[in-house]
PDB file of C-alpha atoms in Angstrom:
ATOM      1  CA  UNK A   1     103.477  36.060 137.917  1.00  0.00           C
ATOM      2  CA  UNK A   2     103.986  37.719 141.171  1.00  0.00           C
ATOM      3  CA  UNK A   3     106.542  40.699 139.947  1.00  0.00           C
ATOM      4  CA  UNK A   4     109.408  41.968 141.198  1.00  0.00           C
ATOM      5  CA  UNK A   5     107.849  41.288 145.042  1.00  0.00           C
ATOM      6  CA  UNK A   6     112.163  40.934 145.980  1.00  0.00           C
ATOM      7  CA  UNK A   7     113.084  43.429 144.389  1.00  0.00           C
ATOM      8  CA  UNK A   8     115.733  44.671 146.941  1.00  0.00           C
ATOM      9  CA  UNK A   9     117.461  40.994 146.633  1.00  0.00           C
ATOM     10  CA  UNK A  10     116.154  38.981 143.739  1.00  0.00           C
ATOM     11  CA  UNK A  11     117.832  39.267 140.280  1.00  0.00           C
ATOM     12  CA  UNK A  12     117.105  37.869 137.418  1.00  0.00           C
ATOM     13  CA  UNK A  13     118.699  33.941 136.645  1.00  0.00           C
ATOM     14  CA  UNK A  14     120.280  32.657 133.382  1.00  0.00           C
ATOM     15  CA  UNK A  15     119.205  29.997 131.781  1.00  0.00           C
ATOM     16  CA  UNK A  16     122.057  27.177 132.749  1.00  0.00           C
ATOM     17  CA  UNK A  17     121.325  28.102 136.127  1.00  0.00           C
ATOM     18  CA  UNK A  18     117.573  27.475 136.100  1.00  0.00           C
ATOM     19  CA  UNK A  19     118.388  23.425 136.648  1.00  0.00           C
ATOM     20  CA  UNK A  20     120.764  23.379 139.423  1.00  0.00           C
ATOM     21  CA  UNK A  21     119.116  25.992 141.542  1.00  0.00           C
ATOM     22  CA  UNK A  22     115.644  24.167 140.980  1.00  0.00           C
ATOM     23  CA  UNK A  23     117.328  20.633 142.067  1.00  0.00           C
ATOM     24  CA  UNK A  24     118.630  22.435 145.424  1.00  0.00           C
ATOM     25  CA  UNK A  25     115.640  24.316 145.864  1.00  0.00           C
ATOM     26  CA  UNK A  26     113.502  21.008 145.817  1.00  0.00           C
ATOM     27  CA  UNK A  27     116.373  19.053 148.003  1.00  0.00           C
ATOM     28  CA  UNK A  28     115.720  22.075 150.649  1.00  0.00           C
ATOM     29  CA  UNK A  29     111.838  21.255 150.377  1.00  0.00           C
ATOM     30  CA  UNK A  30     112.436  17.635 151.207  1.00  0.00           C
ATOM     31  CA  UNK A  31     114.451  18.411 154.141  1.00  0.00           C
ATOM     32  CA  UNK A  32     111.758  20.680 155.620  1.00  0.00           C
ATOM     33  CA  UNK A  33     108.667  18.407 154.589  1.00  0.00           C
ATOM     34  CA  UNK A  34     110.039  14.765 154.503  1.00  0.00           C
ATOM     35  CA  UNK A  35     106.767  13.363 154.525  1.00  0.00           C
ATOM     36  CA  UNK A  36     105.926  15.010 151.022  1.00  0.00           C
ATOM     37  CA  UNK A  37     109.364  14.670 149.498  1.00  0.00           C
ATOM     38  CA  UNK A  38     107.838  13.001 146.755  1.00  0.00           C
ATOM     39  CA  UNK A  39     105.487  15.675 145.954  1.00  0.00           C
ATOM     40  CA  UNK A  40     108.324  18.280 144.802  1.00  0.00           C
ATOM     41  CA  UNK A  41     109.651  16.068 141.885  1.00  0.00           C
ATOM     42  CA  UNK A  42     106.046  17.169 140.201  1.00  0.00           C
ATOM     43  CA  UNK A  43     107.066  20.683 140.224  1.00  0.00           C
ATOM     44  CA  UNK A  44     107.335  21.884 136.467  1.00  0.00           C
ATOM     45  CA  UNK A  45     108.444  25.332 135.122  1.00  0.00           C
ATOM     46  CA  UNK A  46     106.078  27.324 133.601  1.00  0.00           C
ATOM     47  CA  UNK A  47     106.090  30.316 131.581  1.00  0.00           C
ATOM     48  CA  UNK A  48     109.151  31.436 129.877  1.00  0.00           C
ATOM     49  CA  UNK A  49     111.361  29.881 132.149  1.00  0.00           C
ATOM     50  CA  UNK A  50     113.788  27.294 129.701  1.00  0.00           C
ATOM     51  CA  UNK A  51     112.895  29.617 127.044  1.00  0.00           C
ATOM     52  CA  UNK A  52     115.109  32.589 127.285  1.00  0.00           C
ATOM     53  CA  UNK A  53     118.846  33.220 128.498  1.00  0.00           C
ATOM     54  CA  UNK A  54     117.747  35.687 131.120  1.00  0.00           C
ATOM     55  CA  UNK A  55     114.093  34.607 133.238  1.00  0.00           C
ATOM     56  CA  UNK A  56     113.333  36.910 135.585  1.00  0.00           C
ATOM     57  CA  UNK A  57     111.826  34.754 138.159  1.00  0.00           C
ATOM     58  CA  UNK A  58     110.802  31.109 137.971  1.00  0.00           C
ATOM     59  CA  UNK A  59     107.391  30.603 137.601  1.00  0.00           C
ATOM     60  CA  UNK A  60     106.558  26.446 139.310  1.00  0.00           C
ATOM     61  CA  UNK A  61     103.216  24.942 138.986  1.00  0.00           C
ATOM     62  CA  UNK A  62     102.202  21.590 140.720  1.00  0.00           C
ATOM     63  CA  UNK A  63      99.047  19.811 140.437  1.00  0.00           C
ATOM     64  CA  UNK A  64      97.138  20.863 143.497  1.00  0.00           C
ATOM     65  CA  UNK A  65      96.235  16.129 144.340  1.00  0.00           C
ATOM     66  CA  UNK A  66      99.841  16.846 144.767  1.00  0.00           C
ATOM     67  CA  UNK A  67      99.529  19.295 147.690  1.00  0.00           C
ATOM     68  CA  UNK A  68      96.425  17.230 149.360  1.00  0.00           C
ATOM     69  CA  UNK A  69      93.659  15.237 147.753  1.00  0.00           C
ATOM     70  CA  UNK A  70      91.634  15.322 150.721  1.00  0.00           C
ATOM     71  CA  UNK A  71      91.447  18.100 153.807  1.00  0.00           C
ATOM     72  CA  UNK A  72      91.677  15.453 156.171  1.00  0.00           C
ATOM     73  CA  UNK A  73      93.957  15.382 159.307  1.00  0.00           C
ATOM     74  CA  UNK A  74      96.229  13.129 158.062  1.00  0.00           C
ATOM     75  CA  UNK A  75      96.883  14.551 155.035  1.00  0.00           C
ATOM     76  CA  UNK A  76      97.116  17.886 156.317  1.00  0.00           C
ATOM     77  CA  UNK A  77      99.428  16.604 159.124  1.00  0.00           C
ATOM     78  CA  UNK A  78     101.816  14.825 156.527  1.00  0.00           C
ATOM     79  CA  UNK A  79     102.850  18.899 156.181  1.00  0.00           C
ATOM     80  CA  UNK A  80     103.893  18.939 159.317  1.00  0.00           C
ATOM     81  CA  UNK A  81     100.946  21.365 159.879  1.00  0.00           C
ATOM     82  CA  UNK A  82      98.638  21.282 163.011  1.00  0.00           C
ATOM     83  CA  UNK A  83      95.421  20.410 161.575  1.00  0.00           C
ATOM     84  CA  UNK A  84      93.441  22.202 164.543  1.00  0.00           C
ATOM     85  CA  UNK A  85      95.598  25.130 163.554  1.00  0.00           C
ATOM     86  CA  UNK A  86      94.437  24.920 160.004  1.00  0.00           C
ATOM     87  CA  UNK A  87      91.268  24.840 160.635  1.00  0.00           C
ATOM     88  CA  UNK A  88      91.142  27.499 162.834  1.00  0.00           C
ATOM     89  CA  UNK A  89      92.823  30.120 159.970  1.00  0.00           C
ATOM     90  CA  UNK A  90      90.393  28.185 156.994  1.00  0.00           C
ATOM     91  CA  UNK A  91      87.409  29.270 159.093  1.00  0.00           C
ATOM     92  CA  UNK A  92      88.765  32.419 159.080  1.00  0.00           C
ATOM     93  CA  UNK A  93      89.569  32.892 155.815  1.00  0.00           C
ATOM     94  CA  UNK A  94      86.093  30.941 154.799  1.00  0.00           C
ATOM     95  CA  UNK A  95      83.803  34.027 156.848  1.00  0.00           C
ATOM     96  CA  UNK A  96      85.569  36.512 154.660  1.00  0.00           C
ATOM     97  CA  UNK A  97      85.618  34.933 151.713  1.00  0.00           C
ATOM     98  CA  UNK A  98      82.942  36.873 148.995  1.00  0.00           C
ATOM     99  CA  UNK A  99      83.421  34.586 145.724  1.00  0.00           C
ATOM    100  CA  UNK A 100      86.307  32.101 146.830  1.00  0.00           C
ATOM    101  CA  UNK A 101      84.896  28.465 146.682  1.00  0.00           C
ATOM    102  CA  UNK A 102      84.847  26.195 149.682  1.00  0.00           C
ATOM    103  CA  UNK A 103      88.030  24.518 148.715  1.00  0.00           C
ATOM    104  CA  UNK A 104      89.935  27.280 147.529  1.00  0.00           C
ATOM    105  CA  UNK A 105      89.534  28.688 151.264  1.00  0.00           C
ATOM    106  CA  UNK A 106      91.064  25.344 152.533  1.00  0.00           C
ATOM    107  CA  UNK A 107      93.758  25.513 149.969  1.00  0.00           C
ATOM    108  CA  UNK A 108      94.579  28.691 151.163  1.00  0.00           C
ATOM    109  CA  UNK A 109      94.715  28.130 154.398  1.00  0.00           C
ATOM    110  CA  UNK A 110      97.050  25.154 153.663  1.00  0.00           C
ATOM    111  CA  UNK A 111      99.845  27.015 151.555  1.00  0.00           C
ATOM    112  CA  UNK A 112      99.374  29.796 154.347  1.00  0.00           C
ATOM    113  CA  UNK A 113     100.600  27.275 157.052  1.00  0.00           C
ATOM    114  CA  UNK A 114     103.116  25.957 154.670  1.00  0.00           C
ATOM    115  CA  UNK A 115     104.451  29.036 153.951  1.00  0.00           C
ATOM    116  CA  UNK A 116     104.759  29.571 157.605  1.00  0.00           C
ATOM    117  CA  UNK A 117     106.960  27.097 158.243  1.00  0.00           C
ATOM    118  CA  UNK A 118     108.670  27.381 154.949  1.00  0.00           C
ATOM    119  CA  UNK A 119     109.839  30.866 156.207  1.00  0.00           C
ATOM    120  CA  UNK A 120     110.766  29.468 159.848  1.00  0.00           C
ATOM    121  CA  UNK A 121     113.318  27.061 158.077  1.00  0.00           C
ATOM    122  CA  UNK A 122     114.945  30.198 156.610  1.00  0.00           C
ATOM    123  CA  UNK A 123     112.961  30.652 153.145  1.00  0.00           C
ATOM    124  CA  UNK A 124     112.434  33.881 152.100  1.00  0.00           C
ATOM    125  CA  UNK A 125     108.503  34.301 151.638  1.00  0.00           C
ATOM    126  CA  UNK A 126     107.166  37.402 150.413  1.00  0.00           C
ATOM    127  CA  UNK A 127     103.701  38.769 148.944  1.00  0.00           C
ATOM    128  CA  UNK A 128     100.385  37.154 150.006  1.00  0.00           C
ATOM    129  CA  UNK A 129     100.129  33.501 149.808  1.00  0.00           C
ATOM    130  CA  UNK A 130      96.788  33.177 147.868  1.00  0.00           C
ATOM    131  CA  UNK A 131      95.161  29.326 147.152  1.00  0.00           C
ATOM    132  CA  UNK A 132      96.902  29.689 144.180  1.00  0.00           C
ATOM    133  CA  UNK A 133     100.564  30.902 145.012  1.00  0.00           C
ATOM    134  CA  UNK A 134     103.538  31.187 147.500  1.00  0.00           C
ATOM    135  CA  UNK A 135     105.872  33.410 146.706  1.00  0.00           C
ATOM    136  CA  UNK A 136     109.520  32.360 147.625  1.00  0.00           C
ATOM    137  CA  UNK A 137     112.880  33.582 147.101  1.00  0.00           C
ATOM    138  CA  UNK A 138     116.078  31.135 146.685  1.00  0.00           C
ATOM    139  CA  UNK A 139     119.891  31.147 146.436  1.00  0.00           C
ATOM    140  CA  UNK A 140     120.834  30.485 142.551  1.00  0.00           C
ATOM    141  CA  UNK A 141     123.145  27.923 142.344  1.00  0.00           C
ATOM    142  CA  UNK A 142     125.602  27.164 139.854  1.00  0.00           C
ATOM    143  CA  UNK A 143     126.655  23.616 139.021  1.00  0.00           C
ATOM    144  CA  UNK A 144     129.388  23.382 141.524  1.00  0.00           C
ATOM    145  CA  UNK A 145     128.379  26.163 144.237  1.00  0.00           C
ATOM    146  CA  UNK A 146     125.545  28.375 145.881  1.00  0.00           C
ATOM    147  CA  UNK A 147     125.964  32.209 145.117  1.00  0.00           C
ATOM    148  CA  UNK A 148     124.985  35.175 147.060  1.00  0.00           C
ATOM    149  CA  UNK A 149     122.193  35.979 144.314  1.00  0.00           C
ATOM    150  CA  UNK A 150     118.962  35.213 144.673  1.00  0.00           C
ATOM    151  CA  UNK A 151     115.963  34.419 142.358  1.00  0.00           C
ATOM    152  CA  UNK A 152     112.065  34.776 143.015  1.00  0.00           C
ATOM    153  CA  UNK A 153     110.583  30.961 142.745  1.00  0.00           C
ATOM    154  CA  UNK A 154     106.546  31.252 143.012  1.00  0.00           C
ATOM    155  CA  UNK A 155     104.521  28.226 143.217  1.00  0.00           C
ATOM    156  CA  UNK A 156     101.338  27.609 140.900  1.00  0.00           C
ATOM    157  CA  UNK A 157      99.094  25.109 142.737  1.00  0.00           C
ATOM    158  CA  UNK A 158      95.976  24.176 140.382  1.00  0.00           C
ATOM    159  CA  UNK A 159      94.949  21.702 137.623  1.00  0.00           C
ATOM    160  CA  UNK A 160      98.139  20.940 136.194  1.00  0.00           C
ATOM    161  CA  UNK A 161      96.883  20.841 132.691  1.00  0.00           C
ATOM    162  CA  UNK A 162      95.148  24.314 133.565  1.00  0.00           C
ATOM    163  CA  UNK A 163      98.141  25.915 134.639  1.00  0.00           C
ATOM    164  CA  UNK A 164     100.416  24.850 131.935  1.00  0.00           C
ATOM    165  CA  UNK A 165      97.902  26.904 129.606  1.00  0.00           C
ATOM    166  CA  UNK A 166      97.024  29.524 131.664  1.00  0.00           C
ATOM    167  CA  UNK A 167     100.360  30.347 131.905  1.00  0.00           C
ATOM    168  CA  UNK A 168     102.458  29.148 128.555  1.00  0.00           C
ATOM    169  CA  UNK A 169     104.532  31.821 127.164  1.00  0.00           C
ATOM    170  CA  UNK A 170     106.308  31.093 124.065  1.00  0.00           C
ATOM    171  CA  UNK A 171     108.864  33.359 124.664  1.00  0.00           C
ATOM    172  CA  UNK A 172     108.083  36.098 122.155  1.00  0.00           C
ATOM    173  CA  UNK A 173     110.305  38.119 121.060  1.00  0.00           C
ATOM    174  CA  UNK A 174     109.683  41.692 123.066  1.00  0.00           C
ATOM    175  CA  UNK A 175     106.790  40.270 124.989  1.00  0.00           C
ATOM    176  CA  UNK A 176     105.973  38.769 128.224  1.00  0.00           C
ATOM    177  CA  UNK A 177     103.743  35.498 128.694  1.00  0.00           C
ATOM    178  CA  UNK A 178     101.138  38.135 129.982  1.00  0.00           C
ATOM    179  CA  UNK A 179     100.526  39.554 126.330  1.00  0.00           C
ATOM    180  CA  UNK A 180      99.524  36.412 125.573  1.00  0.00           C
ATOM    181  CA  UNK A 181      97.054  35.550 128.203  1.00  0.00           C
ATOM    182  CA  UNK A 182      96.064  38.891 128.818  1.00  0.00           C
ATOM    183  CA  UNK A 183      94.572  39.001 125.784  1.00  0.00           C
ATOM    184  CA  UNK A 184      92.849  36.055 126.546  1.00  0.00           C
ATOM    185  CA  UNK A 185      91.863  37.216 130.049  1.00  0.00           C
ATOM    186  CA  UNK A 186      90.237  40.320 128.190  1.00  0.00           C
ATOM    187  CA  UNK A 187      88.198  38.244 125.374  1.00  0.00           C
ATOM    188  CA  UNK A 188      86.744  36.367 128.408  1.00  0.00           C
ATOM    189  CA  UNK A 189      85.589  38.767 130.324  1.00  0.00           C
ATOM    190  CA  UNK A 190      83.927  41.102 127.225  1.00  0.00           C
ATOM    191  CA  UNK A 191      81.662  38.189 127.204  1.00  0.00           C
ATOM    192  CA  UNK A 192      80.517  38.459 130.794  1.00  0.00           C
ATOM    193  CA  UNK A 193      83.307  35.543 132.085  1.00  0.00           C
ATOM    194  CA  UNK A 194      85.629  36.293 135.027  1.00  0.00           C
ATOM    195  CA  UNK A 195      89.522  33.821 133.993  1.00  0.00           C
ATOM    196  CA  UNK A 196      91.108  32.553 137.078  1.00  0.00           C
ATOM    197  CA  UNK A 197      94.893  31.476 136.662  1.00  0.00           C
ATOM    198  CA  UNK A 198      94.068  28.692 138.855  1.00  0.00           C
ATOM    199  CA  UNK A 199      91.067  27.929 138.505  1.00  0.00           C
ATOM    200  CA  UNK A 200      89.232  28.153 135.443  1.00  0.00           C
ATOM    201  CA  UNK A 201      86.710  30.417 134.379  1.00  0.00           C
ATOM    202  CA  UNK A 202      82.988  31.220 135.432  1.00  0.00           C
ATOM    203  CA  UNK A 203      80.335  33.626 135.175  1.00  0.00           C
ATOM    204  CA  UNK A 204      81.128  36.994 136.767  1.00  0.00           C
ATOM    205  CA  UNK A 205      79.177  37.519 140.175  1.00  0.00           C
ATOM    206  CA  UNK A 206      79.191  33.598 140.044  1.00  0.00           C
ATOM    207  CA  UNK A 207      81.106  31.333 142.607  1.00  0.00           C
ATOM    208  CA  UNK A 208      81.044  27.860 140.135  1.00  0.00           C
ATOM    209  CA  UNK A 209      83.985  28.015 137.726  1.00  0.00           C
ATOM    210  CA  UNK A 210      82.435  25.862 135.452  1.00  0.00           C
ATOM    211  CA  UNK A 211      85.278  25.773 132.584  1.00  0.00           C
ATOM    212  CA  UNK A 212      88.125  24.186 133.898  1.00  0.00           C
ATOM    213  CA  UNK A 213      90.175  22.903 130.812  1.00  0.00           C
ATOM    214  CA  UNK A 214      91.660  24.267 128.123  1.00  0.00           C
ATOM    215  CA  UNK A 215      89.458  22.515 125.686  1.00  0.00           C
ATOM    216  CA  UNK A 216      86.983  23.999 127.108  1.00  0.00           C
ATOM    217  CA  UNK A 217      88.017  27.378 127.592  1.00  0.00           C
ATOM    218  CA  UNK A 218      88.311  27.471 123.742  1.00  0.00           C
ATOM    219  CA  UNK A 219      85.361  26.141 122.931  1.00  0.00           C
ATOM    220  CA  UNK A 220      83.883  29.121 124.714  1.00  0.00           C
ATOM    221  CA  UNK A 221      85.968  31.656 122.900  1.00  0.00           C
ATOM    222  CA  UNK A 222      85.142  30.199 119.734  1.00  0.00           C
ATOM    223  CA  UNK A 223      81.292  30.360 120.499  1.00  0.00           C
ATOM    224  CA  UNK A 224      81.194  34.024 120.704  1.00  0.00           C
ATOM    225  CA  UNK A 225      84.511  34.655 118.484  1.00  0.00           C
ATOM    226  CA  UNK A 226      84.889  32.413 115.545  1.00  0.00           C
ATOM    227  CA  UNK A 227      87.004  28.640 115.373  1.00  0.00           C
ATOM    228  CA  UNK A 228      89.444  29.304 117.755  1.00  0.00           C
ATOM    229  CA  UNK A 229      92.720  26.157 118.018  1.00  0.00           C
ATOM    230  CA  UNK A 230      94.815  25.284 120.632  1.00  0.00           C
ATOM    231  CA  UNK A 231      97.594  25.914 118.429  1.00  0.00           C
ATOM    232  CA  UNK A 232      96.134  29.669 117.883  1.00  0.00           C
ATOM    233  CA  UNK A 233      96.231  30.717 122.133  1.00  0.00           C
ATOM    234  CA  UNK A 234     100.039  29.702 122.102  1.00  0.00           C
ATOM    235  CA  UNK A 235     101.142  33.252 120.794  1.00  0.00           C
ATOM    236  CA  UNK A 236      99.627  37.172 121.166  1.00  0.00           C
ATOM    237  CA  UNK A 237     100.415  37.406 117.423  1.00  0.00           C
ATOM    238  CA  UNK A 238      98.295  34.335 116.583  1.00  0.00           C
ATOM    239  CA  UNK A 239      95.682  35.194 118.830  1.00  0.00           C
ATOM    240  CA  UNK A 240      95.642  38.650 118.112  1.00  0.00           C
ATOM    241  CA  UNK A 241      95.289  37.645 114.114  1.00  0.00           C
ATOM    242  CA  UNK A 242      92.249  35.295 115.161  1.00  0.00           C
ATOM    243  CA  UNK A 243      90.443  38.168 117.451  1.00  0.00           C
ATOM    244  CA  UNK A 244      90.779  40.499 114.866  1.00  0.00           C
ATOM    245  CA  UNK A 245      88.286  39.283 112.348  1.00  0.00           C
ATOM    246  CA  UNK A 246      85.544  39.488 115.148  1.00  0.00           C
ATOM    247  CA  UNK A 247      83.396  42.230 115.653  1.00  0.00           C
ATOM    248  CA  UNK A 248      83.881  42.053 118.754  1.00  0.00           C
ATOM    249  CA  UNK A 249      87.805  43.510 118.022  1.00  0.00           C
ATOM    250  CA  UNK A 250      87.574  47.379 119.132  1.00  0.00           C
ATOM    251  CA  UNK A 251      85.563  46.578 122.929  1.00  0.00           C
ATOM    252  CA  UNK A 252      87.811  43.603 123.741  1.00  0.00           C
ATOM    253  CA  UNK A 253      91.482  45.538 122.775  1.00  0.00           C
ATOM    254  CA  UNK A 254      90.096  48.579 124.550  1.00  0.00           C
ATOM    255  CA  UNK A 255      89.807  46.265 127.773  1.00  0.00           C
ATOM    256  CA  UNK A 256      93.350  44.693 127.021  1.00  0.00           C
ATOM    257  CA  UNK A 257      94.885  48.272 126.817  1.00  0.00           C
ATOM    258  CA  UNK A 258      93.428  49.008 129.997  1.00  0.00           C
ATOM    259  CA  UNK A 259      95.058  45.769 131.215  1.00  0.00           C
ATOM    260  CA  UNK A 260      98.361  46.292 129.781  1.00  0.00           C
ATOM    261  CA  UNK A 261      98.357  49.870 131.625  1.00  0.00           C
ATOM    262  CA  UNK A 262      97.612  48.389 135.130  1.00  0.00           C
ATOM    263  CA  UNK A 263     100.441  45.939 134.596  1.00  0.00           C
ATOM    264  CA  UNK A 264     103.157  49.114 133.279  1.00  0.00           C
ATOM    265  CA  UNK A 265     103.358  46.264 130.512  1.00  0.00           C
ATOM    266  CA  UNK A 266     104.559  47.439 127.361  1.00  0.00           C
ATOM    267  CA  UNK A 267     102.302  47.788 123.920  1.00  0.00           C
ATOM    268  CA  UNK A 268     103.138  45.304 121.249  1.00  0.00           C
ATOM    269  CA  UNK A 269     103.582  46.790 118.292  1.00  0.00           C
ATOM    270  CA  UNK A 270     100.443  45.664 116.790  1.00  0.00           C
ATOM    271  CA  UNK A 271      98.579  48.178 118.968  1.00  0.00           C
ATOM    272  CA  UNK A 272     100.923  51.318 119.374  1.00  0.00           C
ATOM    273  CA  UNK A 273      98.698  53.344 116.729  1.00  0.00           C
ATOM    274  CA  UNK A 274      95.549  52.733 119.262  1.00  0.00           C
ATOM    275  CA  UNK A 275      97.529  54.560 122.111  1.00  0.00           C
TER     276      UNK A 275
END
C-alpha cells in the first residue's frame, strides 16, 4: 500500500519466508512494547501476501481496540509513550487537520509516537505515519537464520473487518490488489462519495464517514449501480463485469484510468482499447 518507500534496501520476499520473518518481526515488537505484547498476535496479512510466490511488501492490518480503545493516559502510557507528549503533537495535528475526524487526529498522533520509538530501537521507519499506517522495514528471515535482505512491513490500523475488504486482493493473475479496489474507489466517488482505506466512506466535503462496513459499502454501490454481492468486489474481472451493465460505465472507467495513471499501474486488458 505504501510502494516501494525502501526502495534502496527493501526487496521483494517469497512466500515461505513470509511466516518466519512475520514471527520475528512480532517477537521484536514485544521486546520494545512489553506492555502490548499481546496486541501483535492480532496482526493479519492482508492483500496478496500468502497468495503469490513473490509479495513485494507485506501489507499487516490490526484492529485499531487493539492499538487503544480509549485515549486515556493509561492506555496511551501502556506504549511506553508520554501521554503529555501525545497530547501535545495530537493538538497539533488536530489545528491542522481540514477533514480528519477527532479520533483519527489522536490515532495519528499515537502511531506517530510509536513510530518514534519504534525507530529508536533500530526499526527502519520510512514514509509518513498517517492514522492509518506505519511504514516499517524488517530483516527477512528464513527458518533457521536472519538475512541481510530486507522487506517493507506497513501496518493497517482500522476496523478489522474494514480493512480485510478494503484491501483483499485475490491475487489476479497480472494485477495488483489496487485494480480491484481502485475500481471500487472510482464507482464511489462518481457518485459524490470520498473511500477511505481505513475508514469507511462519506460524503465528499463531509467529515462523518457514515459507511463503515462492507455490507454497507455495497449496499450503496448497488443503490446507484445495480445488485451488487460480496462475492462480486473480490475480483476487478467480476466487478468490472457487474459495472459494466450500468450506465454509469464510460464516467466511472474514465475516473479509474485516471487513477491507474497516477499510480504508473498497468491497464488490464479489459481496458487497453480505451487508452
Amino acid at each position: 500500500m505504501g510502494g516501494n518507500i525502501f526502495k534502496d534496501i527493501a526487496k521483494p520476499i517469497a512466500l515461505e519466508n513470509i511466516e518466519p520473518t512475520m514471527e520475528m518481526y512480532k517477537k521484536r515488537l514485544e521486546q520494545i512494547f512489553p506492555m502490548k505484547a499481546l496486541s501483535f498476535s492480532f496482526f493479519e496479512i492482508v492483500g496478496s501476501g500468502m497468495k503469490k510466490e513473490i509479495s513485494g511488501d507485506l501489507d499487516i492490518a490490526i484492529d485499531w481496540t487493539h492499538i487503544v480503545r480509549h485515549f486515556t493516559k493509561s492506555e496511551i502510557e501502556k506504549w511506553g509513550v508520554d501521554y503529555d507528549k501525545w497530547e501535545t503533537r495530537y493538538k497539533t495535528i488536530s489545528k491542522r487537520a481540514r477533514t480528519a475526524t477527532d479520533r483519527m487526529c489522536k490515532m495519528r498522533a499515537l502511531l506517530e509516537e510509536i513510530s518514534g520509538i519504534m525507530f529508536e530501537a533500530g526499526i527502519k521507519i520510512g514514509g509518513n505515519t498517517t492514522a492509518g499506517n506505519i511504514f516499517t522495514c524488517f530483516p527477512q528471515c528464513t527458518q533457521d537464520i536472519i538475512t541481510n535482505d530486507y522487506v517493507q512491513i506497513d501496518w493497517m490500523v482500522g476496523d478489522i473487518d474494514w480493512l480485510r475488504w478494503a484491501y483483499y486482493s485475490h491475487g489476479e493473475a497480472g494485477l495488483k490488489g489496487l485494480h480491484r479496489t481502485q475500481l471500487i474507489v472510482a464507482a464511489f466517488s462518481e457518485i459524490g462519495y470520498t473511500f477511505n482505506h481505513f475508514e469507511g466512506v462519506k460524503v465528499k466535503d463531509s467529515k462523518e464517514w457514515t459507511i463503515t462496513s462492507p455490507q454497507e459499502a455495497i449496499e450503496t454501490l448497488s443503490k446507484h449501480y445495480g445488485t451488487l454481492t460480496m462475492d462480486e468486489t473480490q475480483t476487478f474481472k467480476d466487478l468490472h463485469s457487474w459495472l459494466s451493465k450500468s450506465n454509469k460505465y464510460d464516467a466511472v472507467i474514465a475516473r479509474y484510468l485516471g487513477i491507474l495513471k497516477l499510480a504508473k499501474a498497468n491497464i488490464p486488458t479489459e481496458l487497453r482499447e480505451l487508452v
